[in-house]
Each structure stands twice: as C-alpha cells, then as structure tokens.
Coordinates of C-alpha atoms and ligand atoms in Angstrom, one line a residue:
M925 CA 92.4 76.2 109.4
S926 CA 93.3 77.4 112.9
R927 CA 96.3 79.8 113.0
I928 CA 99.2 79.5 115.5
A929 CA 101.3 82.4 116.8
Y930 CA 104.6 82.2 118.6
V931 CA 104.7 84.5 121.6
N932 CA 107.6 84.7 124.0
G933 CA 108.6 81.1 123.9
T934 CA 105.3 79.3 123.3
Y935 CA 103.1 78.5 120.3
R936 CA 99.5 79.5 120.9
P937 CA 96.2 79.6 119.0
H938 CA 96.1 82.9 117.2
G939 CA 92.9 84.1 119.0
E940 CA 94.5 83.5 122.5
A941 CA 98.0 84.8 121.7
S942 CA 98.6 88.2 123.4
V943 CA 101.2 90.5 125.0
H944 CA 100.8 92.6 128.1
I945 CA 98.9 95.9 128.2
E946 CA 102.2 97.6 129.3
D947 CA 104.2 96.2 126.4
R948 CA 106.4 99.0 125.1
G949 CA 105.3 98.2 121.6
F950 CA 101.7 99.1 122.5
Q951 CA 102.6 102.0 124.7
F952 CA 105.4 103.6 122.7
A953 CA 105.9 101.8 119.4
D954 CA 109.2 100.9 121.0
G955 CA 110.0 97.9 118.8
V956 CA 110.9 96.7 115.4
Y957 CA 109.6 94.1 112.9
E958 CA 110.6 92.1 109.9
V959 CA 108.8 90.3 107.1
W960 CA 109.8 87.4 104.8
G961 CA 108.0 86.2 101.7
V962 CA 107.3 82.5 101.8
F963 CA 107.6 80.4 98.7
D964 CA 106.6 76.8 98.8
G965 CA 107.1 76.8 102.6
R966 CA 110.6 78.4 102.4
L967 CA 111.7 81.9 103.4
A968 CA 112.9 84.2 100.6
D969 CA 115.8 86.6 100.8
F970 CA 116.5 85.1 104.2
D971 CA 119.9 86.6 105.1
G972 CA 119.0 90.1 103.9
H973 CA 115.9 90.3 106.1
M974 CA 117.6 88.7 109.1
T975 CA 120.6 91.1 108.8
R976 CA 118.2 94.1 108.6
L977 CA 116.4 92.8 111.7
E978 CA 119.7 92.7 113.6
R979 CA 120.5 96.2 112.3
S980 CA 117.1 97.7 113.3
L981 CA 117.5 96.2 116.8
T982 CA 121.1 97.5 117.2
E983 CA 120.1 101.0 116.1
L984 CA 117.5 100.9 119.0
A985 CA 120.1 99.4 121.5
M986 CA 118.3 96.1 121.6
A987 CA 119.8 92.6 121.1
L988 CA 118.5 89.8 118.9
P989 CA 116.1 88.1 121.3
M990 CA 117.7 84.6 120.7
S991 CA 120.5 83.3 118.5
R992 CA 120.1 83.6 114.8
A993 CA 119.9 79.8 114.6
A994 CA 117.1 79.6 117.2
L995 CA 115.2 82.4 115.6
T996 CA 115.5 80.7 112.2
L997 CA 113.9 77.6 113.8
V998 CA 111.0 79.6 115.3
L999 CA 110.3 81.4 112.0
K1000 CA 110.3 78.1 110.1
E1001 CA 108.3 76.3 112.8
T1002 CA 105.6 79.0 112.7
V1003 CA 105.4 78.7 108.9
R1004 CA 105.1 74.9 109.3
R1005 CA 102.5 75.0 112.0
N1006 CA 100.4 77.3 110.0
K1007 CA 100.8 75.2 106.9
V1008 CA 101.9 78.2 104.8
R1009 CA 103.0 77.3 101.3
D1010 CA 102.9 80.8 99.8
G1011 CA 102.6 83.7 102.1
L1012 CA 104.4 85.8 104.6
V1013 CA 106.0 85.4 108.0
Y1014 CA 106.3 88.4 110.4
I1015 CA 108.3 89.0 113.5
Q1016 CA 107.8 91.8 116.0
V1017 CA 110.4 92.4 118.7
T1018 CA 109.7 95.1 121.4
R1019 CA 111.6 96.4 124.4
G1020 CA 109.3 94.2 126.6
T1021 CA 106.9 94.9 129.4
A1022 CA 107.5 97.5 132.1
R1023 CA 105.7 100.1 134.1
R1024 CA 105.0 103.0 131.8
D1025 CA 108.0 105.3 131.7
H1026 CA 109.6 106.8 128.6
V1027 CA 113.2 105.8 129.5
F1028 CA 114.3 102.3 128.9
P1029 CA 113.3 99.6 131.4
A1030 CA 115.8 98.0 133.8
P1031 CA 118.6 96.1 132.0
G1032 CA 117.6 92.5 131.7
T1033 CA 113.9 93.2 131.0
P1034 CA 113.1 90.5 128.5
P1035 CA 112.0 91.7 125.0
S1036 CA 108.6 90.6 123.6
V1037 CA 108.8 88.4 120.6
V1038 CA 105.8 87.6 118.4
V1039 CA 106.0 85.5 115.2
T1040 CA 103.0 85.0 112.9
A1041 CA 102.6 83.5 109.5
R1042 CA 99.8 83.8 106.9
S1043 CA 99.0 82.4 103.5
V1044 CA 98.6 84.5 100.5
D1045 CA 96.6 83.6 97.4
R1046 CA 99.6 83.8 95.1
R1047 CA 97.7 83.2 91.9
A1048 CA 95.3 86.1 92.7
Q1049 CA 98.3 88.2 93.7
L1050 CA 100.2 87.5 90.5
A1051 CA 97.1 88.1 88.4
R1052 CA 96.6 91.5 90.0
A1053 CA 100.3 92.3 89.5
Q1054 CA 100.0 91.4 85.8
K1055 CA 97.4 94.1 85.2
G1056 CA 99.3 96.7 87.2
V1057 CA 98.0 99.0 89.9
A1058 CA 97.3 102.6 90.7
V1059 CA 99.3 104.8 93.2
I1060 CA 98.5 108.2 94.7
T1061 CA 101.0 110.6 96.2
R1062 CA 101.0 111.9 99.7
P1063 CA 103.3 114.2 101.7
D1064 CA 106.0 112.2 103.6
I1065 CA 105.3 113.1 107.2
R1066 CA 107.4 110.4 108.8
W1067 CA 110.3 110.7 111.4
G1068 CA 113.9 111.0 110.3
R1069 CA 115.0 107.3 110.8
C1070 CA 112.9 105.4 108.3
D1071 CA 116.0 103.2 107.7
I1072 CA 115.0 101.4 111.0
K1073 CA 112.0 99.1 110.5
T1074 CA 110.1 100.1 113.6
V1075 CA 106.5 99.2 114.4
G1076 CA 105.8 103.0 114.5
L1077 CA 103.9 103.0 111.2
L1078 CA 101.1 105.6 111.8
P1079 CA 102.0 107.9 108.9
N1080 CA 102.3 104.8 106.6
V1081 CA 98.9 103.6 107.9
L1082 CA 97.3 107.0 107.1
A1083 CA 98.9 107.1 103.6
K1084 CA 97.8 103.6 102.8
Q1085 CA 94.3 104.2 103.9
A1086 CA 94.2 107.3 101.7
A1087 CA 95.3 105.1 98.8
R1088 CA 92.6 102.6 99.6
E1089 CA 89.9 105.3 99.7
A1090 CA 91.2 106.6 96.3
G1091 CA 91.0 103.1 94.8
A1092 CA 94.8 102.8 94.6
A1093 CA 97.1 100.1 95.8
E1094 CA 99.9 102.2 97.3
A1095 CA 100.7 105.8 98.3
W1096 CA 104.0 107.2 97.2
L1097 CA 105.4 109.5 99.8
V1098 CA 106.9 112.9 98.7
D1099 CA 109.4 114.9 100.6
S1100 CA 109.5 118.7 101.0
D1101 CA 111.6 119.0 97.8
G1102 CA 108.9 117.3 95.8
L1103 CA 110.9 114.1 95.4
V1104 CA 109.4 110.6 95.9
T1105 CA 111.0 108.9 98.9
E1106 CA 109.2 105.5 98.8
G1107 CA 105.8 103.9 99.2
G1108 CA 103.8 103.4 102.4
S1109 CA 105.1 99.8 102.6
T1110 CA 107.2 99.5 99.4
N1111 CA 110.1 101.1 97.5
A1112 CA 109.3 103.2 94.5
W1113 CA 110.9 102.9 91.1
I1114 CA 110.6 104.4 87.6
V1115 CA 112.1 103.8 84.2
D1116 CA 112.5 107.4 83.2
E1117 CA 112.0 109.0 79.9
H1118 CA 115.6 108.2 78.9
G1119 CA 115.1 104.5 79.8
V1120 CA 117.1 104.7 83.0
L1121 CA 115.9 102.6 85.9
R1122 CA 115.8 104.9 89.0
T1123 CA 115.0 104.5 92.7
R1124 CA 115.8 106.7 95.7
D1125 CA 119.3 106.4 97.1
T1126 CA 119.8 104.9 100.6
G1127 CA 121.3 108.1 101.9
A1128 CA 117.7 109.4 101.8
N1129 CA 115.2 108.8 104.6
I1130 CA 113.9 105.4 103.3
L1131 CA 113.9 101.8 104.3
R1132 CA 116.7 99.9 102.6
G1133 CA 114.4 97.4 101.0
I1134 CA 115.7 93.8 100.7
T1135 CA 113.6 93.3 97.5
R1136 CA 115.0 96.6 96.3
A1137 CA 118.6 95.3 96.8
A1138 CA 117.7 92.0 95.0
V1139 CA 116.2 93.9 92.0
M1140 CA 119.2 96.2 91.8
A1141 CA 121.5 93.1 91.7
L1142 CA 119.4 91.6 88.8
A1143 CA 119.3 94.8 86.6
P1144 CA 122.7 94.5 85.0
E1145 CA 122.0 90.9 83.9
H1146 CA 119.2 92.3 81.9
Q1147 CA 121.3 95.1 80.4
I1148 CA 119.2 97.7 82.4
R1149 CA 121.0 100.9 83.3
I1150 CA 120.2 101.7 86.9
E1151 CA 120.8 104.8 89.0
E1152 CA 120.1 105.4 92.7
R1153 CA 118.8 108.9 92.1
A1154 CA 115.8 110.7 93.4
F1155 CA 112.9 111.5 91.0
S1156 CA 110.1 114.1 91.3
V1157 CA 106.4 113.3 91.0
D1158 CA 106.5 115.1 87.6
E1159 CA 109.3 112.8 86.4
A1160 CA 107.3 109.8 87.6
R1161 CA 104.3 111.0 85.7
R1162 CA 106.4 111.3 82.5
A1163 CA 108.2 108.0 83.1
R1164 CA 108.0 105.2 80.6
E1165 CA 107.3 102.7 83.4
A1166 CA 106.9 102.6 87.2
F1167 CA 106.7 99.9 89.8
F1168 CA 107.2 99.2 93.5
T1169 CA 108.9 96.4 95.4
A1170 CA 108.6 94.7 98.7
A1171 CA 108.7 91.2 100.2
S1172 CA 104.9 91.3 100.2
A1173 CA 104.5 92.7 96.7
F1174 CA 107.6 91.5 94.7
V1175 CA 107.8 93.7 91.7
T1176 CA 104.4 95.3 91.2
P1177 CA 103.8 97.4 88.0
V1178 CA 102.3 100.9 88.5
I1179 CA 100.1 102.0 85.7
S1180 CA 98.8 105.3 87.0
I1181 CA 99.9 108.0 89.5
D1182 CA 97.3 110.3 90.9
G1183 CA 94.9 109.2 88.2
Q1184 CA 97.3 110.0 85.4
R1185 CA 98.4 107.1 83.1
V1186 CA 102.1 106.0 83.2
G1187 CA 103.5 105.2 79.8
D1188 CA 100.8 103.4 77.8
G1189 CA 98.9 102.4 80.9
K1190 CA 100.2 98.8 80.9
P1191 CA 103.1 97.1 82.7
G1192 CA 106.2 97.8 80.6
P1193 CA 108.9 95.5 79.4
V1194 CA 111.6 96.4 82.0
T1195 CA 109.1 95.9 84.9
R1196 CA 107.9 92.6 83.5
A1197 CA 111.5 91.3 83.0
L1198 CA 112.5 92.3 86.5
A1199 CA 109.3 90.9 88.1
E1200 CA 109.9 87.5 86.4
A1201 CA 113.6 87.5 87.3
Y1202 CA 112.9 88.5 90.9
L1203 CA 110.3 85.7 91.4
A1204 CA 112.5 83.1 89.8
N1205 CA 115.5 84.1 91.9
A1206 CA 113.6 84.5 95.2
S1207 CA 111.9 81.2 95.0
A1208 CA 115.1 79.4 93.9
S1209 CA 117.2 80.8 96.7
A1210 CA 114.5 80.6 99.5
I1211 CA 115.5 78.4 102.5
Ligands
PLP2374 N1 109.5 100.7 102.4 C1 108.7 100.6 103.5 C2 108.3 101.8 104.2 C3 108.3 99.3 103.9 O1 107.5 99.1 105.0 C4 108.8 98.1 103.1 C5 108.4 96.8 103.5 O2 107.7 96.6 104.5 C6 109.6 98.3 102.0 C7 110.0 99.6 101.7 C8 110.1 97.2 101.2 O3 111.1 96.5 101.9 P1 111.4 95.0 101.6 O4 111.7 94.8 100.2 O5 112.5 94.7 102.4 O6 110.1 94.2 102.0

C-alpha cells in the first residue's frame, strides 16, 4: 500500500515528500519530534505526548505550528490515509528553512512540519515481547537536555546500532557515576533484589517518558512498591526483573544485560502484570 506523508500543509506520496536542503533540522538538528502508539486506528496516551511536544517546542523557543485541534486532525488524518490500525505516528517540527547561520532565522520564518504514520505487526511485536529481549550497556555521551525530545539523536543511533550488532534489542546508557539513565529510545526499569520497582528520577538527564508515567500510575493498583531512584549496572544485573518502556515498545521484558541473565532469564511476574495493564489501559483510552 502506498504511504502518505503530511509536509507543511499538504499530503504527499511518501517517496515524493521532502523538506528543503537548508532545513534547520537537516543542517543543525534544530527541531523536535513526538511519537504516538496507534491502537485500532486511535492514538494512545494522546494528551501526554501532545503536552510533551508543546513543552519540547517551548524549551527551544518555538511555537506549536498550528492549534492543538488542527494538529490533532492532521495526526489522525495521516493515520487514516495510511490505513494504520496498529502502528505509530510521528511528527517532526523544525525551525524551518533559512540560509545557513547558527542563530535563529528571522522571526516569522515558518517551521517545517512532517507527519508520517506506519503500521506495526502487533502480533509479532507482542510475541517478541513475551519472550523478553537482551540489552547491552553503553556510556551515556548525550547532551545535558535529554528532557527535550529533539531530533538530535546521534548518540542514541550509535548506541542502538551497537546493540543491534551485539544481538540485543536496546542499549542502556550509563552515566559517569555508573548509574543507568535510560535506553537509546526507551526508559529503563528494574525490580530490584528487594522487590522494589525502580526507574531513574526525572531530575536526571532523561526523557520524561509518557509510557513511563502511565506505568508509574498503574503500579499502585497492582500493589507494586515503586521508587524513582537510580540503579547501577551491577544492581540491574542482580535484579529480579528488568524491562523498558516506550510508546513504540510498551512494556518490554529484559532477560539479559551484557550477556548476563536477569533473574531466571524469563519475563517476571511484575513485568508481565504491568505489560498487560499498560496495553489494556492504553488501548481503552486511545482517541
Ligand atoms: N527515552 C528516550 C531516549 C526515548 O527516545 C523514548 C522514546 O522515544 C523514551 C525514553 C520513551 O518515551 P515514551 O514512553 O514517551 O515513548
């Protein structure tokens, strides 16, 4: 089926959709993006992702490129035109096109807006998640504002490629204190040796994951004790369970870290309960 992309006001065949060579996203990674999971044609965790998009833009002194209502329509229309039932919808917003110069272009320069949607084989994805996946660890060499979801993802790209080459699904990034920050495109979690569910606090240099927030909200309903507290690679290796979260990965069990088995090498009960609860909740509340 032919894919359709929204670019600066028009829907175009994917292969013909383009932005200018002097787009600031291409020249400087001067832009942000956002991603929603799509369940049965509807967008999951809608408000959380939209609010984070607004925040990312504000932090870079950019405005939402159109009203929230208009943007919602564009996102849904892109999903509809691509006939996506289960999948993902992406938006990239950059500071627009201007003659190359580091400083911001003249006020009034229109931003570039790209929206794309793609289907995911949900059954294959869930089957993979049921078995659990491997992660490796890599040094976190990113900039100091990882709370902003910018298109500047080179360290993440390199870490994810290293994971791929090691036969792993994700790279967990480790700061100079030996503590895990997050994954290349996911938030990192463990159930520690005392049974406490732990993930890095948002005061650290991490993305405030929308799936992370949803899972945190679900934990008390399942009588799971949760702490936003950093963990070391060593603690992760000794953990009872581990997993990662993202709009593109839901709750994915981690069964090995740097080749060393986590727990009994199978997805654990806390992970499975949260994965099930997250999926039920996300699909029920999608709009
Ligand atoms: N951390 C990073 C670096 C990410 O890129 C992402 C998602 O793209 C996440 C965490 C997970 O965030 P969310 O749950 O909002 O998808």
